[in-house]
Tab-separated table of C-alpha atoms in Angstrom:
chain	number	residue	atom	x	y	z
A	22	MET	CA	7.050	-9.828	216.844
A	23	MET	CA	10.174	-11.362	215.331
A	24	THR	CA	8.743	-10.897	211.825
A	25	LEU	CA	7.900	-7.262	212.588
A	26	GLY	CA	11.447	-6.690	213.880
A	27	TRP	CA	13.023	-8.182	210.757
A	28	GLY	CA	10.653	-6.236	208.505
A	29	LYS	CA	11.490	-2.972	210.272
A	30	SER	CA	15.222	-3.654	210.005
A	31	ILE	CA	14.998	-4.456	206.290
A	32	ILE	CA	12.967	-1.325	205.533
A	33	LEU	CA	15.381	0.794	207.581
A	34	LEU	CA	18.332	-0.660	205.705
A	35	LEU	CA	16.688	-0.100	202.316
A	36	ALA	CA	15.783	3.481	203.220
A	37	PHE	CA	19.340	4.160	204.396
A	38	LEU	CA	20.811	2.734	201.179
A	39	LEU	CA	18.397	4.782	199.075
A	40	VAL	CA	19.411	7.955	200.920
A	41	ILE	CA	23.027	7.191	199.997
A	42	VAL	CA	22.377	6.296	196.342
A	43	SER	CA	19.621	8.788	195.510
A	44	PRO	CA	21.807	11.950	195.690
A	45	LEU	CA	24.076	10.509	192.980
A	46	LEU	CA	21.090	9.823	190.733
A	47	ALA	CA	19.431	13.158	191.537
A	48	ALA	CA	22.626	15.069	190.675
A	49	SER	CA	22.352	13.826	187.087
A	50	PHE	CA	18.990	15.585	186.579
A	51	GLY	CA	18.749	19.221	185.576
A	52	ALA	CA	19.014	21.711	182.744
A	53	ALA	CA	22.560	20.595	181.905
A	54	ASP	CA	22.808	17.049	180.547
A	55	ILE	CA	25.126	15.233	182.981
A	56	SER	CA	25.319	11.436	183.223
A	57	LEU	CA	25.653	9.369	186.387
A	58	SER	CA	29.221	8.416	185.443
A	59	GLN	CA	30.123	12.105	185.154
A	60	VAL	CA	28.600	12.768	188.574
A	61	ILE	CA	30.723	9.992	190.102
A	62	ALA	CA	33.813	11.270	188.244
A	63	ALA	CA	33.221	14.809	189.545
A	64	LEU	CA	32.904	13.523	193.102
A	65	ALA	CA	36.036	11.377	192.774
A	66	HIS	CA	38.031	14.300	191.409
A	67	SER	CA	36.744	16.786	193.993
A	68	LEU	CA	37.086	14.560	197.068
A	69	LEU	CA	39.998	12.272	196.184
A	70	GLY	CA	41.741	14.036	193.330
A	71	LEU	CA	41.245	11.009	191.074
A	72	GLY	CA	40.676	11.132	187.315
A	73	GLU	CA	39.894	14.087	185.069
A	74	VAL	CA	36.615	15.914	184.655
A	75	SER	CA	35.467	19.109	182.981
A	76	PRO	CA	35.685	22.097	185.383
A	77	LEU	CA	32.203	23.171	184.287
A	78	ILE	CA	30.687	19.775	185.082
A	79	GLU	CA	32.516	19.667	188.413
A	80	ARG	CA	31.194	23.094	189.356
A	81	ILE	CA	27.623	22.213	188.374
A	82	VAL	CA	27.691	18.954	190.338
A	83	ILE	CA	29.703	19.998	193.400
A	84	ASP	CA	28.752	23.653	193.872
A	85	LEU	CA	25.222	23.823	192.465
A	86	ARG	CA	23.389	20.490	192.529
A	87	LEU	CA	24.809	18.666	195.556
A	88	PRO	CA	24.208	21.523	198.060
A	89	ARG	CA	20.548	21.791	197.050
A	90	ILE	CA	20.239	18.002	197.206
A	91	VAL	CA	21.635	17.966	200.753
A	92	LEU	CA	19.328	20.849	201.743
A	93	ALA	CA	16.350	18.935	200.320
A	94	ILE	CA	17.363	15.887	202.376
A	95	VAL	CA	17.747	17.963	205.550
A	96	ALA	CA	14.439	19.783	204.959
A	97	GLY	CA	12.535	16.567	204.270
A	98	ALA	CA	13.935	14.845	207.344
A	99	GLY	CA	13.360	17.859	209.601
A	100	LEU	CA	9.802	18.583	208.514
A	101	SER	CA	8.883	14.892	208.732
A	102	LEU	CA	10.276	14.632	212.265
A	103	ALA	CA	8.461	17.800	213.323
A	104	GLY	CA	5.185	16.536	211.856
A	105	SER	CA	5.493	13.113	213.480
A	106	VAL	CA	6.272	14.566	216.902
A	107	LEU	CA	3.439	17.099	216.633
A	108	GLN	CA	1.017	14.300	215.795
A	109	THR	CA	2.254	12.405	218.836
A	110	VAL	CA	2.101	15.198	221.435
A	111	THR	CA	-1.283	16.446	220.202
A	112	ARG	CA	-2.648	12.938	219.549
A	113	ASN	CA	-4.018	14.272	216.265
A	114	PRO	CA	-3.007	12.591	212.975
A	115	LEU	CA	-3.743	15.826	211.091
A	116	ALA	CA	-1.149	17.896	212.971
A	117	ASP	CA	1.616	19.404	210.836
A	118	PRO	CA	3.953	22.436	211.088
A	119	TYR	CA	2.128	23.991	208.140
A	120	LEU	CA	-1.404	23.388	209.423
A	121	PHE	CA	-0.355	24.197	212.986
A	122	GLY	CA	0.552	27.743	212.018
A	123	ILE	CA	4.270	27.311	212.749
A	124	SER	CA	5.326	27.700	209.116
A	125	SER	CA	3.163	30.803	208.647
A	126	GLY	CA	4.531	32.377	211.818
A	127	ALA	CA	8.104	31.602	210.771
A	128	ALA	CA	7.487	33.037	207.290
A	129	PHE	CA	6.048	36.208	208.810
A	130	GLY	CA	9.076	36.649	211.079
A	131	ALA	CA	11.461	36.091	208.176
A	132	VAL	CA	9.611	38.534	205.903
A	133	VAL	CA	9.667	41.208	208.632
A	134	VAL	CA	13.437	40.778	208.980
A	135	MET	CA	13.808	41.005	205.200
A	136	SER	CA	11.794	44.210	205.113
A	137	LEU	CA	13.717	45.801	207.979
A	138	MET	CA	17.214	44.849	206.822
A	139	GLY	CA	16.786	45.300	203.084
A	140	THR	CA	16.561	43.159	199.995
A	141	SER	CA	20.079	41.739	200.495
A	142	LEU	CA	18.504	39.081	202.690
A	143	LEU	CA	16.383	37.839	199.796
A	144	VAL	CA	19.300	35.758	198.549
A	145	VAL	CA	19.596	33.050	201.173
A	146	GLY	CA	22.870	31.216	201.037
A	147	GLY	CA	25.834	32.712	199.220
A	148	ASN	CA	29.462	32.020	199.932
A	149	VAL	CA	29.457	32.880	203.627
A	150	LEU	CA	27.320	32.042	206.632
A	151	SER	CA	26.635	35.729	207.265
A	152	TRP	CA	25.031	37.516	210.163
A	153	SER	CA	22.142	38.372	207.832
A	154	HIS	CA	21.341	34.676	207.378
A	155	LEU	CA	21.429	34.128	211.139
A	156	SER	CA	19.158	37.157	211.558
A	157	LEU	CA	16.727	35.644	209.083
A	158	SER	CA	16.660	32.374	211.039
A	159	LEU	CA	16.241	34.242	214.325
A	160	GLY	CA	13.352	36.279	212.950
A	161	ALA	CA	11.694	33.119	211.655
A	162	PHE	CA	12.134	31.429	215.048
A	163	VAL	CA	10.583	34.381	216.878
A	164	GLY	CA	7.627	34.302	214.487
A	165	ALA	CA	7.232	30.546	214.967
A	166	CYS	CA	7.317	30.920	218.763
A	167	LEU	CA	4.682	33.653	218.597
A	168	SER	CA	2.540	31.316	216.528
A	169	ILE	CA	2.935	28.495	219.054
A	170	LEU	CA	2.103	30.784	221.993
A	171	LEU	CA	-0.969	32.049	220.178
A	172	VAL	CA	-2.119	28.508	219.381
A	173	LEU	CA	-1.650	27.455	222.995
A	174	SER	CA	-3.565	30.516	224.205
A	175	LEU	CA	-6.456	29.962	221.824
A	176	SER	CA	-6.668	26.243	222.557
A	177	GLY	CA	-6.609	26.762	226.325
A	178	PHE	CA	-3.284	25.378	227.511
A	179	GLY	CA	-3.823	22.961	230.360
A	180	ARG	CA	-7.553	22.466	229.803
A	181	GLY	CA	-9.110	19.127	229.109
A	182	ASN	CA	-10.289	20.048	225.637
A	183	GLN	CA	-6.945	21.511	224.608
A	184	ILE	CA	-6.033	18.716	222.158
A	185	GLU	CA	-9.320	18.945	220.274
A	186	ARG	CA	-9.046	22.723	219.835
A	187	MET	CA	-5.344	22.873	218.944
A	188	LEU	CA	-5.660	22.091	215.242
A	189	LEU	CA	-8.461	24.614	214.695
A	190	SER	CA	-6.423	27.221	216.559
A	191	GLY	CA	-3.440	26.385	214.353
A	192	VAL	CA	-5.454	26.855	211.172
A	193	ALA	CA	-6.792	30.220	212.404
A	194	THR	CA	-3.284	31.326	213.406
A	195	SER	CA	-1.940	30.261	210.023
A	196	PHE	CA	-4.479	32.439	208.217
A	197	MET	CA	-3.744	35.375	210.515
A	198	PHE	CA	0.032	35.284	209.972
A	199	GLY	CA	-0.538	34.735	206.264
A	200	ALA	CA	-2.595	37.936	206.168
A	201	LEU	CA	0.086	39.842	208.098
A	202	THR	CA	2.752	38.593	205.681
A	203	SER	CA	0.663	39.772	202.733
A	204	LEU	CA	0.287	43.167	204.417
A	205	VAL	CA	4.062	43.523	204.786
A	206	LEU	CA	4.547	42.543	201.144
A	207	TYR	CA	1.918	45.081	200.054
A	208	PHE	CA	4.023	47.923	201.435
A	209	SER	CA	7.281	46.531	200.027
A	210	SER	CA	8.859	47.479	196.704
A	211	PRO	CA	7.700	45.457	193.668
A	212	GLN	CA	11.132	43.853	193.257
A	213	ALA	CA	11.307	42.840	196.902
A	214	ALA	CA	7.714	41.572	196.875
A	215	ALA	CA	8.367	39.394	193.809
A	216	SER	CA	11.530	37.926	195.343
A	217	VAL	CA	9.876	37.240	198.691
A	218	LEU	CA	6.878	35.668	196.952
A	219	PHE	CA	9.103	33.166	195.099
A	220	TRP	CA	11.035	32.449	198.308
A	221	SER	CA	7.825	31.880	200.290
A	222	LEU	CA	6.725	29.189	197.809
A	223	GLY	CA	9.731	27.050	198.732
A	224	SER	CA	12.912	26.502	196.776
A	225	PHE	CA	16.388	25.015	197.257
A	226	THR	CA	17.936	27.141	194.508
A	227	LYS	CA	20.124	29.310	196.750
A	228	ALA	CA	21.645	26.437	198.716
A	229	SER	CA	25.405	26.510	199.317
A	230	TRP	CA	27.708	24.350	201.399
A	231	LEU	CA	28.189	26.946	204.134
A	232	SER	CA	24.501	27.822	204.303
A	233	LEU	CA	23.813	24.135	205.062
A	234	ILE	CA	25.589	24.290	208.416
A	235	LEU	CA	22.797	25.860	210.468
A	236	PRO	CA	19.815	23.776	209.241
A	237	SER	CA	21.854	20.546	209.335
A	238	VAL	CA	22.995	21.111	212.928
A	239	VAL	CA	19.517	22.147	214.117
A	240	VAL	CA	17.751	19.171	212.504
A	241	LEU	CA	20.392	16.703	213.733
A	242	LEU	CA	20.394	17.937	217.340
A	243	CYS	CA	16.600	18.198	217.568
A	244	GLY	CA	16.275	14.746	215.991
A	245	LEU	CA	18.606	13.284	218.616
A	246	VAL	CA	16.539	14.921	221.357
A	247	PHE	CA	13.343	13.468	219.904
A	248	VAL	CA	14.894	9.994	219.750
A	249	GLY	CA	16.020	10.361	223.380
A	250	LEU	CA	12.476	11.363	224.399
A	251	LYS	CA	10.818	8.551	222.466
A	252	ARG	CA	9.481	6.730	225.544
A	253	GLN	CA	8.043	9.916	227.038
A	254	LEU	CA	6.446	10.794	223.716
A	255	LEU	CA	4.853	7.356	223.439
A	256	ALA	CA	3.555	7.717	226.996
A	257	LEU	CA	2.079	11.087	226.088
A	258	GLN	CA	0.342	9.540	223.088
A	259	ALA	CA	-1.439	7.127	225.437
A	260	GLY	CA	-3.061	10.066	227.205
A	261	ASP	CA	-2.150	12.778	229.680
A	262	GLU	CA	-3.331	10.790	232.683
A	263	THR	CA	-1.324	7.728	231.656
A	264	ALA	CA	1.744	9.884	231.074
A	265	HIS	CA	1.331	11.497	234.504
A	266	THR	CA	1.102	8.031	236.064
A	267	LEU	CA	4.370	7.073	234.374
A	268	GLY	CA	6.085	10.135	235.817
A	269	VAL	CA	6.046	12.375	232.739
A	270	ASN	CA	5.682	16.131	233.212
A	271	VAL	CA	3.118	16.554	230.456
A	272	VAL	CA	2.974	20.362	230.308
A	273	LYS	CA	6.759	20.763	230.336
A	274	LEU	CA	7.316	18.008	227.760
A	275	ARG	CA	4.640	19.259	225.373
A	276	LEU	CA	5.850	22.868	225.538
A	277	GLY	CA	9.495	21.840	225.084
A	278	VAL	CA	8.669	19.651	222.093
A	279	LEU	CA	6.585	22.398	220.498
A	280	LEU	CA	9.499	24.820	220.845
A	281	LEU	CA	11.882	22.306	219.241
A	282	CYS	CA	9.444	21.791	216.357
A	283	SER	CA	9.269	25.576	216.028
A	284	LEU	CA	13.069	25.759	215.895
A	285	ILE	CA	13.274	23.134	213.137
A	286	THR	CA	10.508	24.736	211.096
A	287	ALA	CA	11.860	28.267	211.509
A	288	THR	CA	15.380	27.274	210.478
A	289	LEU	CA	14.126	25.459	207.396
A	290	VAL	CA	11.739	28.263	206.449
A	291	ALA	CA	14.652	30.723	206.657
A	292	SER	CA	16.775	28.424	204.476
A	293	CYS	CA	14.320	27.346	201.788
A	294	GLY	CA	10.995	29.133	202.313
A	295	GLY	CA	7.624	27.629	203.123
A	296	ILE	CA	7.131	23.952	202.256
A	297	GLY	CA	3.880	22.534	203.532
A	298	PHE	CA	2.270	19.150	204.197
A	299	VAL	CA	5.531	17.132	204.278
A	300	GLY	CA	5.150	16.651	208.024
A	301	LEU	CA	1.586	15.461	207.486
A	302	MET	CA	2.171	12.983	204.679
A	303	VAL	CA	5.426	11.214	205.543
A	304	PRO	CA	4.478	9.910	209.034
A	305	HIS	CA	1.277	8.456	207.567
A	306	LEU	CA	3.216	6.802	204.732
A	307	VAL	CA	5.591	5.214	207.249
A	308	ARG	CA	2.643	3.927	209.285
A	309	LEU	CA	1.312	2.300	206.125
A	310	LEU	CA	4.687	0.554	205.651
A	311	LEU	CA	4.954	-0.511	209.303
A	312	PRO	CA	1.572	-0.144	211.053
A	313	ARG	CA	2.910	-0.976	214.535
A	314	SER	CA	6.145	0.949	214.295
A	315	GLN	CA	6.831	4.624	215.024
A	316	SER	CA	10.514	4.755	214.169
A	317	LEU	CA	11.646	8.385	214.041
A	318	VAL	CA	14.761	7.344	212.121
A	319	LEU	CA	12.673	5.711	209.394
A	320	ILE	CA	10.376	8.743	209.245
A	321	ALA	CA	13.392	11.016	208.780
A	322	LEU	CA	14.846	8.809	206.017
A	323	VAL	CA	11.542	8.548	204.127
A	324	GLY	CA	11.034	12.299	204.469
A	325	ALA	CA	14.512	12.937	203.083
A	326	LEU	CA	13.855	10.694	200.081
A	327	PHE	CA	10.440	12.218	199.456
A	328	MET	CA	11.744	15.794	199.490
A	329	LEU	CA	14.774	14.905	197.361
A	330	TRP	CA	12.706	13.473	194.514
A	331	VAL	CA	10.065	16.192	194.747
A	332	ASP	CA	12.893	18.664	194.149
A	333	VAL	CA	14.088	16.631	191.145
A	334	PHE	CA	10.544	16.689	189.776
A	335	ALA	CA	10.361	20.463	190.329
A	336	ARG	CA	13.578	20.937	188.353
A	337	CYS	CA	12.582	18.740	185.429
A	338	ILE	CA	8.827	19.191	184.931
A	339	LEU	CA	9.197	22.490	183.035
A	340	ALA	CA	11.763	23.230	180.332
A	341	ASN	CA	14.336	25.916	181.177
A	342	GLN	CA	12.643	26.924	184.417
A	343	GLU	CA	12.002	25.624	187.919
A	344	LEU	CA	8.696	25.091	189.667
A	345	PRO	CA	8.717	26.052	193.385
A	346	VAL	CA	8.787	22.955	195.573
A	347	GLY	CA	6.080	24.291	197.884
A	348	ILE	CA	3.540	24.283	195.064
A	349	ILE	CA	4.090	20.567	194.450
A	350	THR	CA	3.931	19.561	198.119
A	351	ALA	CA	0.815	21.703	198.638
A	352	ALA	CA	-0.910	20.101	195.644
A	353	ILE	CA	-0.098	16.575	196.835
A	354	GLY	CA	-0.635	17.370	200.510
A	355	SER	CA	-4.049	18.952	200.128
A	356	VAL	CA	-5.367	15.807	198.438
A	357	PHE	CA	-3.656	13.652	201.063
A	358	PHE	CA	-5.222	15.766	203.834
A	359	LEU	CA	-8.703	15.221	202.403
A	360	VAL	CA	-8.074	11.463	202.120
A	361	VAL	CA	-6.936	11.246	205.766
A	362	LEU	CA	-9.845	13.414	206.885
A	363	ARG	CA	-12.315	11.207	205.036
A	364	GLY	CA	-10.736	8.093	206.551
A	365	ARG	CA	-11.220	9.484	210.074
A	366	ARG	CA	-14.963	9.683	209.437
């Protein structure tokens, strides 16, 4: 037990240090050739007024690269937390916001808001935290909640076989909302459809400092709630009857947690589009590092690092263009899903 405690502490410390150092390294990657020393100089000049740096380099680092890096960190941490908690409350290691239909529902809600309020909403971010951005997040949240309610209805909320049917219901709901989203896009203008299609594939391109406020606050507050509910969540993982014996209101806890996961997913979908399988992969990777540990903090840190470097890869793999992040995570995640599914046999 002492060895496990020391090992967990060391891994937590390493992950925390990597989350601090990685943004500096990641900011040096991109179309413009900027060295690590120039990144540090730009930060020193912007934050402390020290030294001299080219205004162009400072703008690229401070206004373009760092906001998308922070958004990637927030998205990775949030999706990983949501995936881990979903796997706990459903007692299914294959649960994930993407496979559970939450991401598809959120994307449908966001696309409907875009269609109703015009193509101005297609540029997420900008220089102000506008009402349009809040409307986009609200529409995504409503769509995610509809998805959750539909999943619960199809799986038979409160029945004994609910857990076993939840994932299949989530997959069916995901396909349904995906079809509805395609229908909305079919009746949209070609320009709007092309913009929404790129957005739906997942990208951090439009990140700005002010647009980071909402997703950062939502992920932080929901993460704190999850950490505070850790004992109840562990009791729920042991089984509904065991949780009832320990005084846990299973129905209320499960519904509340699902709504919080919907809120995280909807906010991130509104900010950076659909990014799948992160919530599936990261919790499993953490369990491989520490088989007996379920540290939500470590899961969030590993998720942040994973998403950060996937974004760097997306920026650098093709010359003079950017590959949507969602394509990369879907390619990796689909293989990972098959590996986990085969292991459960």
